[in-house]
Amino acid sequence: MEEEEEPQWIYMFADTSRVLTIVISILLIVYGSFRALGLDKTYNNSEDPEDEQSNQNDTPFSRLMDGFQTINTAQAVFLPVGASFSLLVMFFFFDTLQFFFALCTAVLAMVAFSFVLLPVCQFLTKPCFTNNNQKFYIGFCGRFTPAEVMSLVCSGVLVMVWIVTGHWVLMDALAMGLCVSMIAYIRLPSLKVSTLLLIGLLIYDVFWVFFSSYIFKANVMVQVATQQAANPVSIMANKLKMNPVGNISPQISLPGKLVFPSMQDRSRFSMLGLGDIVMPGLLLCFVMRYDKYKKQAAVAADTEQARVTYFHCSLIGYIVGLVTATVASEVYKAAQPALLYLVPFTLLPILVMAYLKGDLRKMWQEPFVVAGAKFKLLEV
């Protein structure tokens, strides 16, 4: 009697690329959520009128991350439409606009990664300055603390090295910075907005992964995610009729995804789009902030606090959903819309748990307003 062949997907958990993708995405969501709580605390404590007056003299660049970006109901509904339009633009006009895409991505990645480096730079510059939070004018750029200048410089150097080498490790580092920054600064105000946004993005993800090939004769999502842009340095050198100095990579992959090659098979790699980390991460950040809100209310009322929080529940759901998506991609040997698995496994447990605890009505509407924070609407 022949032995039954074991499913190959069982061995995927020994693949370093799969393991790294799952672990890193979880760490990014957790770290980004805690950074969001830290920002809440910072803005709650920064209500000095003199600081407010001085901030008005800052330039838009120096105030780029001064406040939160809050998604409202209309934006949550139309965000998948805007994302679809952007996807089509990149699909049809990527070759024409690749220099613009690479330049914008480099600037955004530099600012985002400087946010990740900021705590380290604050620690390093603290012994050198009496007041580490004092801001200095730097020409037309605006006012910055020494730590902010240091983090921007280090981030700029990293971006330049990435552009020159095109190495996947540097691309992943910049992508991680984008993830953490977006989770920390973009806010979902209620469970209603969260549900509308995630369901819309689930439909968006499923359509462009599974059905776009029937209309456009190609998998639009996969093609946009995997295509490489010409190196901006090479483009400028060609236009100026100059020979590039050194060994410059002719093409670079934009940090819109996390890519981890397998150590067992060099030709194999695991890829996860930033949206599959950031969008569920925004939901987890929302419930973490709500958990903190409930904890403060419980302390004030001197009542017992729940051991299992909404964040614990949603984080476990995210892990299960990500593992399920990984298994599905291995079983079907094709790209999978990760949000098809992540959204149900993160959103449904929260809805059920909120209903059982009697918090659903309160969470469905805007359950809290962060005092002292400057909320801005995210333009789509």
Coordinates of C-alpha atoms in Angstrom, one line a residue:
M1 CA 0.0 0.0 0.0
E2 CA 1.4 3.4 -1.0
E3 CA 2.0 6.0 1.6
E4 CA -0.1 9.1 1.3
E5 CA 1.9 12.1 0.2
E6 CA 2.0 14.8 2.9
P7 CA 0.8 18.2 1.8
Q8 CA 3.6 20.5 0.8
W9 CA 2.1 23.5 2.6
I10 CA 3.0 22.0 6.0
Y11 CA 6.6 22.6 5.3
M12 CA 6.1 26.3 4.5
F13 CA 6.4 27.2 8.2
A14 CA 10.1 26.1 8.0
D15 CA 10.6 28.6 5.2
T16 CA 12.4 31.7 6.6
S17 CA 10.6 34.0 4.1
R18 CA 7.2 33.0 5.4
V19 CA 8.2 33.2 9.0
L20 CA 9.8 36.6 8.7
T21 CA 6.8 38.0 6.8
I22 CA 4.4 36.9 9.6
V23 CA 6.6 37.9 12.5
I24 CA 7.7 41.3 11.1
S25 CA 4.1 42.3 10.1
I26 CA 2.9 41.5 13.6
L27 CA 5.7 43.5 15.2
L28 CA 5.1 46.5 12.9
I29 CA 1.4 46.6 13.9
V30 CA 2.2 46.3 17.6
Y31 CA 4.9 48.9 17.5
G32 CA 2.9 51.3 15.4
S33 CA 0.0 51.0 17.8
F34 CA 2.1 51.8 20.8
R35 CA 3.7 54.7 19.0
A36 CA 0.2 56.0 18.4
L37 CA -0.5 55.8 22.2
G38 CA 2.7 57.7 22.8
L39 CA 1.6 60.4 20.3
D40 CA -1.7 60.7 22.2
K41 CA 0.1 61.3 25.4
T42 CA 2.5 63.8 23.8
Y43 CA -0.3 65.9 22.3
N44 CA -2.4 65.7 25.5
N45 CA 0.6 67.2 27.4
S46 CA 1.4 69.9 24.8
E47 CA -1.1 72.5 25.4
D48 CA 1.3 75.4 26.0
P49 CA -0.1 78.6 24.3
E50 CA 3.5 79.7 23.6
D51 CA 4.3 76.5 21.9
E52 CA 1.1 76.8 19.8
Q53 CA 2.0 80.3 18.8
S54 CA 5.6 79.3 17.8
N55 CA 4.3 76.3 15.8
Q56 CA 2.4 78.8 13.6
N57 CA 5.7 80.0 12.3
D58 CA 6.8 76.6 11.2
T59 CA 6.8 75.7 7.5
P60 CA 4.4 73.0 6.1
F61 CA 7.4 70.6 5.9
S62 CA 8.3 71.0 9.6
R63 CA 4.7 70.5 10.5
L64 CA 4.2 67.6 8.2
M65 CA 3.6 65.2 11.1
D66 CA 2.1 67.8 13.5
G67 CA -1.3 66.3 14.2
F68 CA -3.3 63.2 13.3
Q69 CA -5.0 62.3 10.0
T70 CA -8.5 61.1 10.7
I71 CA -10.6 59.2 8.1
N72 CA -14.2 60.1 8.1
T73 CA -17.2 58.1 6.8
A74 CA -17.2 59.5 3.2
Q75 CA -13.5 59.0 2.8
A76 CA -13.7 55.4 4.1
V77 CA -16.3 54.7 1.4
F78 CA -14.4 56.3 -1.4
L79 CA -10.9 55.3 -0.5
P80 CA -11.1 52.0 -2.4
V81 CA -12.3 53.9 -5.4
G82 CA -9.3 56.2 -5.2
A83 CA -7.0 53.3 -4.6
S84 CA -8.4 51.6 -7.7
F85 CA -7.8 54.7 -9.8
S86 CA -4.2 55.0 -8.5
L87 CA -3.7 51.3 -9.3
L88 CA -4.9 51.8 -12.9
V89 CA -2.6 54.9 -13.3
M90 CA 0.4 52.8 -12.2
F91 CA -0.7 49.9 -14.4
F92 CA -1.1 51.9 -17.6
F93 CA 1.4 54.8 -17.1
F94 CA 4.1 53.4 -14.9
D95 CA 6.8 53.6 -17.6
T96 CA 6.0 57.3 -18.2
L97 CA 5.6 58.3 -14.5
Q98 CA 8.2 56.0 -12.9
F99 CA 10.6 58.9 -12.1
F100 CA 7.8 60.8 -10.4
F101 CA 6.7 57.6 -8.5
A102 CA 10.3 56.9 -7.4
L103 CA 10.9 60.5 -6.3
C104 CA 7.7 60.8 -4.3
T105 CA 8.2 57.4 -2.7
A106 CA 11.8 58.4 -1.7
V107 CA 10.6 61.6 0.0
L108 CA 7.7 59.9 1.8
A109 CA 10.0 57.0 2.9
M110 CA 12.6 59.4 4.2
V111 CA 10.1 61.3 6.4
A112 CA 8.4 58.1 7.6
F113 CA 11.7 56.3 8.5
S114 CA 12.9 59.5 10.3
F115 CA 9.8 59.0 12.6
V116 CA 10.9 55.5 13.4
L117 CA 14.5 56.7 14.1
L118 CA 13.4 59.6 16.2
P119 CA 13.3 57.9 19.7
V120 CA 16.8 56.5 19.1
C121 CA 18.1 60.0 18.0
Q122 CA 16.4 61.6 21.0
F123 CA 18.3 59.2 23.3
L124 CA 21.6 59.9 21.5
T125 CA 21.2 63.7 21.5
K126 CA 19.9 64.0 25.1
P127 CA 23.3 64.2 26.8
C128 CA 24.4 66.9 24.3
F129 CA 21.7 69.4 24.9
T130 CA 20.2 70.9 28.0
N131 CA 16.7 71.1 26.4
N132 CA 16.4 68.3 23.9
N133 CA 13.0 69.6 22.8
Q134 CA 14.2 73.0 21.9
K135 CA 13.7 73.8 18.2
F136 CA 16.1 75.6 15.9
Y137 CA 15.5 77.4 12.7
I138 CA 17.0 75.7 9.6
G139 CA 16.5 78.3 6.9
F140 CA 13.3 78.0 4.9
C141 CA 12.8 74.4 6.1
G142 CA 11.4 75.5 9.4
R143 CA 12.1 74.6 13.1
F144 CA 13.4 71.3 14.2
T145 CA 14.8 69.7 17.3
P146 CA 18.4 68.3 17.2
A147 CA 16.9 64.8 17.3
E148 CA 14.6 65.5 14.4
V149 CA 17.5 66.8 12.3
M150 CA 19.6 63.8 13.1
S151 CA 16.8 61.4 12.3
L152 CA 16.1 63.2 8.9
V153 CA 19.8 63.1 8.0
C154 CA 20.2 59.4 8.8
S155 CA 17.0 58.6 7.0
G156 CA 18.1 60.6 4.0
V157 CA 21.4 58.7 3.9
L158 CA 19.5 55.4 4.0
V159 CA 17.3 56.5 1.1
M160 CA 20.3 57.5 -1.0
V161 CA 22.0 54.2 -0.3
W162 CA 18.8 52.4 -1.3
I163 CA 18.5 54.3 -4.5
V164 CA 22.1 53.6 -5.4
T165 CA 22.1 49.9 -4.5
G166 CA 18.4 48.9 -4.8
H167 CA 19.0 46.3 -2.1
W168 CA 15.9 44.6 -0.8
V169 CA 16.9 45.0 2.9
L170 CA 16.9 48.8 2.6
M171 CA 13.7 48.7 0.7
D172 CA 12.1 46.6 3.5
A173 CA 13.5 49.0 6.1
L174 CA 11.8 52.0 4.3
A175 CA 8.6 50.0 3.9
M176 CA 8.6 49.3 7.6
G177 CA 9.0 53.0 8.3
L178 CA 6.0 53.7 6.1
C179 CA 3.9 51.1 8.0
V180 CA 4.7 52.4 11.4
S181 CA 4.2 56.0 10.5
M182 CA 0.8 55.4 8.9
I183 CA -0.5 53.3 11.8
A184 CA 0.7 55.9 14.3
Y185 CA -0.7 59.0 12.5
I186 CA -3.8 57.8 10.6
R187 CA -6.7 57.4 12.9
L188 CA -10.0 55.5 12.6
P189 CA -12.5 57.4 14.8
S190 CA -15.1 54.7 15.2
L191 CA -16.0 51.1 14.5
K192 CA -18.4 52.2 11.9
V193 CA -15.7 53.9 9.8
S194 CA -13.4 50.9 10.4
T195 CA -16.0 48.5 9.1
L196 CA -16.8 50.5 6.0
L197 CA -13.2 51.0 5.2
L198 CA -12.1 47.4 5.6
I199 CA -15.1 45.9 3.8
G200 CA -14.5 48.3 0.9
L201 CA -10.8 47.4 0.8
L202 CA -11.6 43.7 1.0
I203 CA -13.8 44.0 -2.2
Y204 CA -11.1 46.1 -3.8
D205 CA -8.4 43.5 -3.0
V206 CA -10.5 40.6 -4.2
F207 CA -11.5 42.3 -7.4
W208 CA -8.0 43.4 -8.5
V209 CA -6.3 40.1 -7.6
F210 CA -8.9 37.6 -8.8
F211 CA -11.0 39.3 -11.5
S212 CA -8.8 42.0 -13.1
S213 CA -7.2 39.5 -15.5
Y214 CA -10.5 38.9 -17.1
I215 CA -10.8 42.6 -18.0
F216 CA -7.2 43.8 -18.5
K217 CA -5.7 40.5 -19.6
A218 CA -3.3 40.7 -16.7
N219 CA -3.3 40.5 -12.9
V220 CA -3.2 44.3 -12.3
M221 CA -2.4 44.0 -8.6
V222 CA 0.4 41.6 -9.0
Q223 CA 1.9 43.4 -12.0
V224 CA 1.9 46.8 -10.2
A225 CA 3.3 45.3 -7.0
T226 CA 6.2 43.5 -8.7
Q227 CA 7.3 45.9 -11.4
Q228 CA 10.5 47.8 -10.8
A229 CA 11.2 51.4 -11.5
A230 CA 14.2 52.8 -13.4
N231 CA 16.8 54.2 -11.0
P232 CA 16.3 58.0 -10.8
V233 CA 20.0 58.5 -10.7
S234 CA 20.4 56.6 -13.9
I235 CA 17.6 58.6 -15.5
M236 CA 19.1 61.9 -14.6
A237 CA 22.5 60.7 -15.8
N238 CA 21.1 59.7 -19.1
K239 CA 19.3 63.0 -19.6
L240 CA 22.4 64.9 -18.7
K241 CA 24.5 62.6 -20.9
M242 CA 26.7 61.6 -18.0
N243 CA 28.1 58.2 -17.0
P244 CA 26.8 57.1 -13.6
V245 CA 29.5 56.9 -11.0
G246 CA 30.1 53.6 -9.3
N247 CA 28.0 50.4 -9.5
I248 CA 24.5 51.9 -9.5
S249 CA 21.5 49.5 -9.7
P250 CA 19.7 50.2 -13.0
Q251 CA 16.3 49.4 -11.4
I252 CA 14.8 49.6 -7.9
S253 CA 11.8 48.1 -6.3
L254 CA 9.6 50.7 -4.6
P255 CA 8.9 50.2 -0.9
G256 CA 5.2 49.5 -1.3
K257 CA 5.6 45.9 0.0
L258 CA 7.7 43.7 2.3
V259 CA 9.8 41.2 0.4
F260 CA 11.8 38.4 2.1
P261 CA 13.8 35.9 0.1
S262 CA 13.9 32.3 1.3
M263 CA 17.2 31.1 2.7
Q264 CA 16.3 27.5 1.7
D265 CA 15.5 28.5 -2.0
R266 CA 17.1 31.7 -3.3
S267 CA 14.7 31.8 -6.2
R268 CA 11.7 32.0 -3.9
F269 CA 10.5 34.9 -1.9
S270 CA 7.5 36.0 0.2
M271 CA 5.8 39.3 -0.5
L272 CA 3.2 41.2 1.5
G273 CA 1.7 44.5 0.5
L274 CA 1.8 47.4 2.9
G275 CA -1.9 47.7 2.8
D276 CA -2.2 44.3 4.2
I277 CA -0.3 45.5 7.3
V278 CA -1.5 49.1 7.6
M279 CA -5.2 48.7 7.1
P280 CA -5.8 46.0 9.7
G281 CA -3.2 47.8 11.8
L282 CA -5.4 50.9 11.8
L283 CA -8.2 48.8 13.3
L284 CA -5.9 47.3 15.9
C285 CA -4.6 50.7 16.8
F286 CA -8.2 51.9 17.2
V287 CA -9.1 49.1 19.6
M288 CA -5.9 49.6 21.5
R289 CA -6.8 53.2 22.1
Y290 CA -10.3 52.1 23.1
D291 CA -8.8 49.6 25.6
K292 CA -6.8 52.4 27.1
Y293 CA -9.9 54.5 27.3
K294 CA -11.8 51.7 29.1
K295 CA -8.9 51.1 31.4
Q296 CA -8.9 54.7 32.5
A297 CA -12.6 54.6 33.0
A298 CA -12.3 51.4 35.1
V299 CA -9.6 52.9 37.2
A300 CA -11.7 56.0 37.8
A301 CA -14.7 53.9 38.8
D302 CA -12.6 51.5 40.8
T303 CA -14.0 48.5 38.9
E304 CA -12.3 45.3 37.7
Q305 CA -10.5 45.4 34.4
A306 CA -10.9 42.8 31.7
R307 CA -8.0 40.5 31.2
V308 CA -8.7 39.8 27.5
T309 CA -8.8 43.1 25.7
Y310 CA -10.1 44.0 22.2
F311 CA -6.5 44.4 21.1
H312 CA -5.6 40.9 22.2
C313 CA -8.6 39.5 20.4
S314 CA -7.9 41.4 17.2
L315 CA -4.2 40.6 17.2
I316 CA -4.9 36.9 17.5
G317 CA -7.3 37.2 14.7
Y318 CA -4.8 39.0 12.5
I319 CA -2.2 36.2 13.2
V320 CA -4.8 33.5 12.3
G321 CA -5.8 35.4 9.2
L322 CA -2.2 36.0 8.0
V323 CA -1.4 32.3 8.5
T324 CA -4.6 31.3 6.6
A325 CA -3.6 33.6 3.7
T326 CA -0.1 32.1 3.7
V327 CA -1.5 28.6 3.6
A328 CA -3.9 29.5 0.8
S329 CA -1.2 31.0 -1.3
E330 CA 0.9 27.8 -0.9
V331 CA -2.1 25.5 -1.6
Y332 CA -3.3 27.3 -4.7
K333 CA 0.1 28.3 -5.9
A334 CA -1.2 31.8 -6.7
A335 CA -1.3 35.3 -5.3
Q336 CA -4.0 35.7 -2.7
P337 CA -5.9 38.9 -1.6
A338 CA -4.7 38.9 1.9
L339 CA -7.5 41.2 3.1
L340 CA -9.9 38.4 2.1
Y341 CA -8.6 36.5 5.2
L342 CA -7.4 39.3 7.4
V343 CA -10.6 41.4 7.5
P344 CA -13.0 38.7 8.7
F345 CA -10.5 37.3 11.2
T346 CA -9.8 40.8 12.7
L347 CA -13.1 42.6 12.3
L348 CA -15.7 39.8 13.2
P349 CA -14.1 38.9 16.6
I350 CA -14.2 42.6 17.6
L351 CA -17.8 43.0 16.6
V352 CA -18.8 39.8 18.5
M353 CA -16.8 40.7 21.5
A354 CA -18.2 44.3 21.6
Y355 CA -21.7 43.0 21.3
L356 CA -21.2 40.5 24.2
K357 CA -19.6 43.2 26.4
G358 CA -22.3 45.8 25.5
D359 CA -19.8 48.2 23.9
L360 CA -20.9 47.8 20.3
R361 CA -23.2 50.9 20.2
K362 CA -20.6 53.1 21.8
M363 CA -17.7 51.8 19.6
W364 CA -19.9 52.1 16.5
Q365 CA -20.1 55.8 17.0
E366 CA -17.0 57.9 17.8
P367 CA -16.3 56.6 21.3
F368 CA -13.6 59.1 22.3
V369 CA -12.0 62.3 21.3
V370 CA -8.3 62.8 22.0
A371 CA -8.0 66.0 23.9
G372 CA -5.4 68.5 22.7
A373 CA -4.8 66.7 19.4
K374 CA -5.1 68.4 16.1
F375 CA -7.2 66.3 13.9
K376 CA -7.0 66.7 10.1
L377 CA -9.1 65.0 7.5
L378 CA -7.2 62.6 5.2
E379 CA -7.6 63.9 1.7
V380 CA -8.3 61.1 -0.8

